């Protein structure tokens, strides 16, 4: 399945909601997912968008013209990089300052708040994304969706990361050769709270 067909499938689910929703993307890169979602998100929806500081700045400029119709929340993680390249941001990041803290605070400060649709394309490793999934589980309700396109992604097979020995040293050897995000989502499959609506990509919350 192509990336565009994945976006089309996602948009059909977003269109199933009536009225404004809370939409989250954790890891926004060039903003292609945001651009696609804005085609179908009801006006008045809130977008919660998480990434490194230079990525956030670039996308803020790109989507400024939409601010009259949507409520944008840009949540950045610090990096010393001024480059938007993901590996450069990772190498220059402050490793304990991740989006998980912002999610945790949101969940605790606003216990009735929840996301209707979440796209998780974050750190691609179990320490951060495992904690993120734990918190995100508290920020969903029946009928909401959790989406990832990284189920089969492996650091060792990544074209950009696979040959980076300094990054490899941060992983266990077995983890480096596995699909860590897929393994985390396998834990979701073991619960009775989610229904897999698109194999290895999208799960619907069926029990609050």
Tab-separated table of C-alpha atoms in Angstrom:
chain	number	residue	atom	x	y	z
A	1	UNK	CA	0.000	0.000	0.000
A	2	UNK	CA	1.341	3.427	-0.945
A	3	UNK	CA	1.726	6.306	1.494
A	4	UNK	CA	-1.063	8.189	-0.298
A	5	UNK	CA	-3.444	5.247	0.055
A	6	UNK	CA	-2.614	5.142	3.776
A	7	UNK	CA	-3.502	8.829	4.047
A	8	UNK	CA	-6.742	8.248	2.135
A	9	UNK	CA	-7.723	5.424	4.501
A	10	UNK	CA	-6.929	7.652	7.484
A	11	UNK	CA	-8.979	10.515	6.074
A	12	UNK	CA	-12.017	8.296	5.600
A	13	UNK	CA	-11.906	7.496	9.312
A	14	UNK	CA	-11.471	11.151	10.240
A	15	UNK	CA	-14.541	11.990	8.147
A	16	UNK	CA	-16.608	9.582	10.261
A	17	UNK	CA	-16.637	12.073	13.138
A	18	UNK	CA	-19.357	14.687	13.412
A	19	UNK	CA	-18.143	18.159	14.298
A	20	UNK	CA	-14.745	19.418	15.463
A	21	UNK	CA	-12.288	16.866	16.847
A	22	UNK	CA	-8.943	16.723	18.654
A	23	UNK	CA	-6.335	15.434	16.216
A	24	UNK	CA	-2.755	14.587	17.225
A	25	UNK	CA	0.389	13.867	15.239
A	26	UNK	CA	3.462	12.843	17.193
A	27	UNK	CA	6.293	13.300	14.715
A	28	UNK	CA	5.250	15.567	11.840
A	29	UNK	CA	8.379	15.734	9.628
A	30	UNK	CA	7.567	17.819	6.517
A	31	UNK	CA	3.901	18.110	7.491
A	32	UNK	CA	2.487	15.891	4.740
A	33	UNK	CA	0.176	14.125	7.175
A	34	UNK	CA	-1.108	17.450	8.483
A	35	UNK	CA	-1.692	18.747	4.971
A	36	UNK	CA	-3.702	15.644	4.110
A	37	UNK	CA	-5.755	15.716	7.323
A	38	UNK	CA	-6.656	19.386	6.838
A	39	UNK	CA	-8.545	18.384	3.689
A	40	UNK	CA	-11.127	16.569	5.830
A	41	UNK	CA	-10.840	17.877	9.392
A	42	UNK	CA	-13.990	19.797	10.350
A	43	UNK	CA	-13.426	23.505	10.860
A	44	UNK	CA	-12.921	24.318	14.512
A	45	UNK	CA	-10.903	21.146	15.118
A	46	UNK	CA	-7.809	21.287	17.321
A	47	UNK	CA	-4.483	19.936	16.092
A	48	UNK	CA	-1.842	18.874	18.627
A	49	UNK	CA	1.486	18.563	16.817
A	50	UNK	CA	4.692	17.261	18.399
A	51	UNK	CA	8.268	17.300	17.065
A	52	UNK	CA	11.693	18.861	17.489
A	53	UNK	CA	11.937	22.661	17.629
A	54	UNK	CA	13.259	23.306	14.073
A	55	UNK	CA	10.612	20.996	12.586
A	56	UNK	CA	7.893	22.789	14.524
A	57	UNK	CA	9.107	26.214	13.371
A	58	UNK	CA	9.151	25.193	9.711
A	59	UNK	CA	5.648	23.743	9.867
A	60	UNK	CA	4.237	26.699	11.777
A	61	UNK	CA	5.176	28.869	8.827
A	62	UNK	CA	3.747	26.383	6.335
A	63	UNK	CA	0.315	26.178	7.973
A	64	UNK	CA	-0.101	29.730	9.243
A	65	UNK	CA	-2.844	30.424	6.695
A	66	UNK	CA	-5.051	27.750	8.311
A	67	UNK	CA	-5.033	29.321	11.762
A	68	UNK	CA	-8.313	31.179	11.239
A	69	UNK	CA	-10.200	27.888	10.846
A	70	UNK	CA	-8.305	25.538	13.179
A	71	UNK	CA	-6.790	25.643	16.657
A	72	UNK	CA	-3.112	24.678	16.344
A	73	UNK	CA	-1.077	23.515	19.340
A	74	UNK	CA	2.617	23.225	18.479
A	75	UNK	CA	4.546	21.244	21.099
A	76	UNK	CA	8.302	21.111	20.617
A	77	UNK	CA	11.124	19.033	22.069
A	78	UNK	CA	14.540	20.721	22.438
A	79	UNK	CA	17.498	20.034	20.181
A	80	UNK	CA	20.647	22.029	19.529
A	81	UNK	CA	20.205	21.405	15.814
A	82	UNK	CA	18.870	24.139	13.555
A	83	UNK	CA	18.413	21.522	10.830
A	84	UNK	CA	15.106	19.695	10.380
A	85	UNK	CA	16.831	16.424	9.436
A	86	UNK	CA	15.547	13.811	11.944
A	87	UNK	CA	18.926	12.177	12.610
A	88	UNK	CA	20.584	15.548	13.155
A	89	UNK	CA	17.833	16.506	15.595
A	90	UNK	CA	18.188	13.188	17.441
A	91	UNK	CA	21.962	13.493	17.747
A	92	UNK	CA	21.613	16.988	19.203
A	93	UNK	CA	18.572	16.380	21.372
A	94	UNK	CA	18.256	16.509	25.140
A	95	UNK	CA	17.274	12.852	25.529
A	96	UNK	CA	15.144	13.093	28.661
A	97	UNK	CA	13.066	15.989	27.309
A	98	UNK	CA	10.554	14.223	25.082
A	99	UNK	CA	6.940	14.625	24.068
A	100	UNK	CA	5.917	12.068	26.710
A	101	UNK	CA	6.182	14.708	29.438
A	102	UNK	CA	3.817	17.034	27.567
A	103	UNK	CA	1.330	14.215	27.025
A	104	UNK	CA	1.503	13.207	30.684
A	105	UNK	CA	0.873	16.760	31.867
A	106	UNK	CA	-2.051	17.157	29.464
A	107	UNK	CA	-3.621	13.915	30.654
A	108	UNK	CA	-3.242	14.792	34.337
A	109	UNK	CA	-4.196	18.466	34.068
A	110	UNK	CA	-7.251	17.813	31.877
A	111	UNK	CA	-8.579	14.352	32.808
A	112	UNK	CA	-11.687	14.750	30.635
A	113	UNK	CA	-9.679	15.645	27.535
A	114	UNK	CA	-9.202	13.022	24.841
A	115	UNK	CA	-7.939	12.694	21.292
A	116	UNK	CA	-10.272	11.489	18.568
A	117	UNK	CA	-7.444	10.533	16.240
A	118	UNK	CA	-3.758	9.968	17.072
A	119	UNK	CA	-0.924	9.401	14.606
A	120	UNK	CA	2.179	8.079	16.368
A	121	UNK	CA	5.375	8.527	14.364
A	122	UNK	CA	7.653	9.386	17.223
A	123	UNK	CA	10.996	8.247	18.600
A	124	UNK	CA	10.855	4.742	17.085
A	125	UNK	CA	12.205	3.133	20.231
A	126	UNK	CA	10.621	1.395	23.177
A	127	UNK	CA	11.801	3.682	25.995
A	128	UNK	CA	9.982	6.780	24.745
A	129	UNK	CA	7.213	5.326	22.599
A	130	UNK	CA	6.387	2.672	25.195
A	131	UNK	CA	5.772	5.410	27.753
A	132	UNK	CA	3.876	7.423	25.155
A	133	UNK	CA	1.502	4.555	24.410
A	134	UNK	CA	0.855	4.089	28.128
A	135	UNK	CA	-0.143	7.753	28.474
A	136	UNK	CA	-2.060	7.892	25.190
A	137	UNK	CA	-4.194	4.973	26.351
A	138	UNK	CA	-5.554	7.312	29.040
A	139	UNK	CA	-6.311	9.965	26.399
A	140	UNK	CA	-8.654	7.865	24.260
A	141	UNK	CA	-12.318	6.949	24.486
A	142	UNK	CA	-14.583	4.476	22.757
A	143	UNK	CA	-14.683	5.158	19.008
A	144	UNK	CA	-11.316	6.950	18.792
A	145	UNK	CA	-8.323	5.814	16.721
A	146	UNK	CA	-4.608	5.130	17.161
A	147	UNK	CA	-2.566	5.064	13.956
A	148	UNK	CA	1.037	4.187	13.104
A	149	UNK	CA	2.762	3.373	9.831
A	150	UNK	CA	5.883	2.074	11.597
A	151	UNK	CA	4.682	-1.372	12.671
A	152	UNK	CA	7.203	-3.188	10.468
A	153	UNK	CA	9.945	-0.542	10.689
A	154	UNK	CA	13.308	-1.774	11.982
A	155	UNK	CA	16.292	0.438	12.899
A	156	UNK	CA	18.718	-1.965	11.254
A	157	UNK	CA	16.776	-1.875	7.971
A	158	UNK	CA	16.195	1.880	7.979
A	159	UNK	CA	17.898	3.547	4.979
A	160	UNK	CA	18.750	6.614	7.056
A	161	UNK	CA	19.575	4.967	10.384
A	162	UNK	CA	20.795	1.468	9.575
A	163	UNK	CA	24.457	2.405	9.024
A	164	UNK	CA	24.728	4.886	11.904
A	165	UNK	CA	26.943	3.168	14.461
A	166	UNK	CA	26.592	5.911	17.061
A	167	UNK	CA	22.821	5.455	17.042
A	168	UNK	CA	23.099	1.668	16.926
A	169	UNK	CA	25.026	1.797	20.192
A	170	UNK	CA	21.881	3.155	21.909
A	171	UNK	CA	19.952	-0.051	21.194
A	172	UNK	CA	20.200	-3.628	22.373
A	173	UNK	CA	21.389	-5.781	19.476
A	174	UNK	CA	18.117	-7.719	19.436
A	175	UNK	CA	16.100	-4.506	19.534
A	176	UNK	CA	18.177	-3.046	16.695
A	177	UNK	CA	17.202	-5.960	14.461
A	178	UNK	CA	13.556	-6.103	15.564
A	179	UNK	CA	10.490	-4.001	14.799
A	180	UNK	CA	10.252	-2.217	18.189
A	181	UNK	CA	7.105	-0.199	17.443
A	182	UNK	CA	5.338	-3.291	16.141
A	183	UNK	CA	6.211	-5.133	19.339
A	184	UNK	CA	4.685	-2.335	21.406
A	185	UNK	CA	1.512	-2.455	19.344
A	186	UNK	CA	1.418	-6.226	19.826
A	187	UNK	CA	0.756	-5.460	23.498
A	188	UNK	CA	-2.293	-3.464	22.420
A	189	UNK	CA	-3.499	-6.473	20.441
A	190	UNK	CA	-3.433	-8.497	23.666
A	191	UNK	CA	-6.005	-6.236	25.328
A	192	UNK	CA	-9.736	-6.245	24.678
A	193	UNK	CA	-9.914	-2.442	24.441
A	194	UNK	CA	-8.913	-2.105	20.782
A	195	UNK	CA	-10.063	-3.457	17.445
A	196	UNK	CA	-7.590	-3.575	14.560
A	197	UNK	CA	-9.334	-1.815	11.663
A	198	UNK	CA	-6.334	-1.773	9.318
A	199	UNK	CA	-3.799	-4.537	9.725
A	200	UNK	CA	-0.635	-3.451	11.514
A	201	UNK	CA	-1.551	0.224	11.252
A	202	UNK	CA	-4.800	1.467	12.791
A	203	UNK	CA	-6.591	0.459	15.969
A	204	UNK	CA	-10.011	1.628	17.132
A	205	UNK	CA	-10.817	1.987	20.804
A	206	UNK	CA	-13.891	-0.179	21.465
A	207	UNK	CA	-13.977	-0.043	25.280
A	208	UNK	CA	-13.505	3.161	27.258
